[in-house]
Amino acid sequence: MEVKPELVINELLSQITALSRERAIYAALVTQYQQELAQVKQELEQLKQESPDKE
């Protein structure tokens, strides 16, 4: 059985495309979670400053 190089190349390109798409989604989620975490930390600090006697 002869393996056609074009088929192997096309399959590899397809896998690379899928992995690139997954990585982009992952990077976007990480960025979003980092922004949300920073916002929550900022809000927590504001609450602590507003009511320091309630800790």
Short mmCIF file of N, CA and C in Angstrom, two decimals:
data_model
loop_
_atom_site.label_atom_id
_atom_site.label_comp_id
_atom_site.label_asym_id
_atom_site.label_seq_id
_atom_site.Cartn_x
_atom_site.Cartn_y
_atom_site.Cartn_z
N MET A 1 0.84 -1.19 0.00
CA MET A 1 0.00 0.00 0.00
C MET A 1 0.88 1.25 0.00
N GLU A 2 0.60 2.14 -0.90
CA GLU A 2 1.40 3.35 -1.04
C GLU A 2 0.70 4.51 -0.32
N VAL A 3 1.47 5.20 0.48
CA VAL A 3 0.94 6.36 1.19
C VAL A 3 1.17 7.59 0.33
N LYS A 4 0.10 8.33 0.11
CA LYS A 4 0.21 9.54 -0.69
C LYS A 4 0.64 10.70 0.20
N PRO A 5 1.77 11.32 -0.14
CA PRO A 5 2.26 12.43 0.68
C PRO A 5 1.25 13.57 0.81
N GLU A 6 0.47 13.81 -0.24
CA GLU A 6 -0.51 14.91 -0.18
C GLU A 6 -1.53 14.66 0.92
N LEU A 7 -1.95 13.40 1.09
CA LEU A 7 -2.93 13.08 2.12
C LEU A 7 -2.35 13.28 3.52
N VAL A 8 -1.10 12.88 3.69
CA VAL A 8 -0.44 13.06 4.98
C VAL A 8 -0.29 14.54 5.29
N ILE A 9 0.15 15.29 4.30
CA ILE A 9 0.33 16.74 4.49
C ILE A 9 -1.00 17.40 4.80
N ASN A 10 -2.05 17.06 4.07
CA ASN A 10 -3.37 17.64 4.32
C ASN A 10 -3.88 17.30 5.72
N GLU A 11 -3.65 16.07 6.15
CA GLU A 11 -4.09 15.67 7.49
C GLU A 11 -3.31 16.43 8.55
N LEU A 12 -2.02 16.56 8.36
CA LEU A 12 -1.21 17.33 9.31
C LEU A 12 -1.63 18.79 9.35
N LEU A 13 -1.90 19.37 8.21
CA LEU A 13 -2.37 20.76 8.17
C LEU A 13 -3.70 20.92 8.89
N SER A 14 -4.57 19.94 8.72
CA SER A 14 -5.86 19.96 9.39
C SER A 14 -5.68 19.90 10.91
N GLN A 15 -4.78 19.04 11.36
CA GLN A 15 -4.52 18.92 12.80
C GLN A 15 -3.90 20.20 13.35
N ILE A 16 -2.98 20.80 12.60
CA ILE A 16 -2.35 22.05 13.03
C ILE A 16 -3.40 23.15 13.13
N THR A 17 -4.30 23.20 12.16
CA THR A 17 -5.36 24.20 12.18
C THR A 17 -6.25 24.03 13.41
N ALA A 18 -6.62 22.79 13.70
CA ALA A 18 -7.47 22.52 14.87
C ALA A 18 -6.75 22.90 16.16
N LEU A 19 -5.49 22.55 16.27
CA LEU A 19 -4.72 22.88 17.48
C LEU A 19 -4.55 24.39 17.62
N SER A 20 -4.33 25.07 16.52
CA SER A 20 -4.19 26.53 16.57
C SER A 20 -5.49 27.18 17.04
N ARG A 21 -6.60 26.67 16.55
CA ARG A 21 -7.91 27.19 16.96
C ARG A 21 -8.13 26.96 18.46
N GLU A 22 -7.81 25.75 18.92
CA GLU A 22 -7.97 25.43 20.35
C GLU A 22 -7.07 26.31 21.21
N ARG A 23 -5.85 26.52 20.74
CA ARG A 23 -4.92 27.36 21.50
C ARG A 23 -5.42 28.80 21.58
N ALA A 24 -5.97 29.30 20.50
CA ALA A 24 -6.50 30.66 20.49
C ALA A 24 -7.66 30.80 21.46
N ILE A 25 -8.52 29.81 21.50
CA ILE A 25 -9.64 29.83 22.45
C ILE A 25 -9.13 29.78 23.88
N TYR A 26 -8.16 28.91 24.13
CA TYR A 26 -7.58 28.80 25.46
C TYR A 26 -6.94 30.12 25.88
N ALA A 27 -6.19 30.73 25.00
CA ALA A 27 -5.54 32.00 25.31
C ALA A 27 -6.57 33.09 25.61
N ALA A 28 -7.66 33.11 24.86
CA ALA A 28 -8.71 34.10 25.10
C ALA A 28 -9.36 33.87 26.46
N LEU A 29 -9.60 32.61 26.81
CA LEU A 29 -10.20 32.31 28.12
C LEU A 29 -9.27 32.69 29.25
N VAL A 30 -7.99 32.42 29.10
CA VAL A 30 -7.02 32.78 30.14
C VAL A 30 -7.00 34.29 30.33
N THR A 31 -6.98 35.02 29.23
CA THR A 31 -6.99 36.48 29.31
C THR A 31 -8.24 36.99 30.01
N GLN A 32 -9.38 36.42 29.64
CA GLN A 32 -10.65 36.83 30.26
C GLN A 32 -10.65 36.54 31.76
N TYR A 33 -10.19 35.35 32.14
CA TYR A 33 -10.17 35.00 33.57
C TYR A 33 -9.20 35.87 34.34
N GLN A 34 -8.06 36.22 33.74
CA GLN A 34 -7.10 37.10 34.40
C GLN A 34 -7.70 38.48 34.63
N GLN A 35 -8.43 38.98 33.63
CA GLN A 35 -9.08 40.29 33.77
C GLN A 35 -10.16 40.25 34.85
N GLU A 36 -10.94 39.18 34.86
CA GLU A 36 -11.99 39.06 35.87
C GLU A 36 -11.39 38.94 37.27
N LEU A 37 -10.30 38.19 37.40
CA LEU A 37 -9.64 38.04 38.69
C LEU A 37 -9.10 39.38 39.18
N ALA A 38 -8.50 40.13 38.28
CA ALA A 38 -7.97 41.45 38.65
C ALA A 38 -9.11 42.36 39.10
N GLN A 39 -10.25 42.29 38.41
CA GLN A 39 -11.39 43.12 38.78
C GLN A 39 -11.93 42.72 40.15
N VAL A 40 -12.03 41.43 40.41
CA VAL A 40 -12.53 40.97 41.71
C VAL A 40 -11.57 41.38 42.83
N LYS A 41 -10.28 41.27 42.57
CA LYS A 41 -9.30 41.70 43.58
C LYS A 41 -9.43 43.19 43.86
N GLN A 42 -9.63 43.97 42.81
CA GLN A 42 -9.78 45.42 42.98
C GLN A 42 -11.05 45.73 43.78
N GLU A 43 -12.13 45.05 43.46
CA GLU A 43 -13.38 45.26 44.20
C GLU A 43 -13.23 44.85 45.66
N LEU A 44 -12.50 43.77 45.91
CA LEU A 44 -12.27 43.33 47.29
C LEU A 44 -11.47 44.38 48.05
N GLU A 45 -10.45 44.93 47.43
CA GLU A 45 -9.66 45.97 48.08
C GLU A 45 -10.51 47.21 48.38
N GLN A 46 -11.39 47.56 47.46
CA GLN A 46 -12.27 48.71 47.68
C GLN A 46 -13.20 48.45 48.86
N LEU A 47 -13.73 47.25 48.93
CA LEU A 47 -14.61 46.90 50.06
C LEU A 47 -13.85 46.93 51.38
N LYS A 48 -12.62 46.46 51.36
CA LYS A 48 -11.81 46.49 52.59
C LYS A 48 -11.54 47.92 53.02
N GLN A 49 -11.30 48.80 52.06
CA GLN A 49 -11.02 50.20 52.39
C GLN A 49 -12.28 50.92 52.88
N GLU A 50 -13.44 50.53 52.38
CA GLU A 50 -14.69 51.17 52.76
C GLU A 50 -15.10 50.80 54.19
N SER A 51 -14.78 49.59 54.59
CA SER A 51 -15.19 49.13 55.93
C SER A 51 -14.06 48.39 56.62
N PRO A 52 -13.01 49.10 57.01
CA PRO A 52 -11.86 48.42 57.66
C PRO A 52 -12.20 47.87 59.04
N ASP A 53 -13.19 48.43 59.71
CA ASP A 53 -13.54 47.96 61.06
C ASP A 53 -14.38 46.69 61.05
N LYS A 54 -14.86 46.23 59.92
CA LYS A 54 -15.72 45.06 59.85
C LYS A 54 -14.95 43.77 59.52
N GLU A 55 -13.64 43.80 59.49
CA GLU A 55 -12.85 42.61 59.17
C GLU A 55 -12.84 41.62 60.29
#
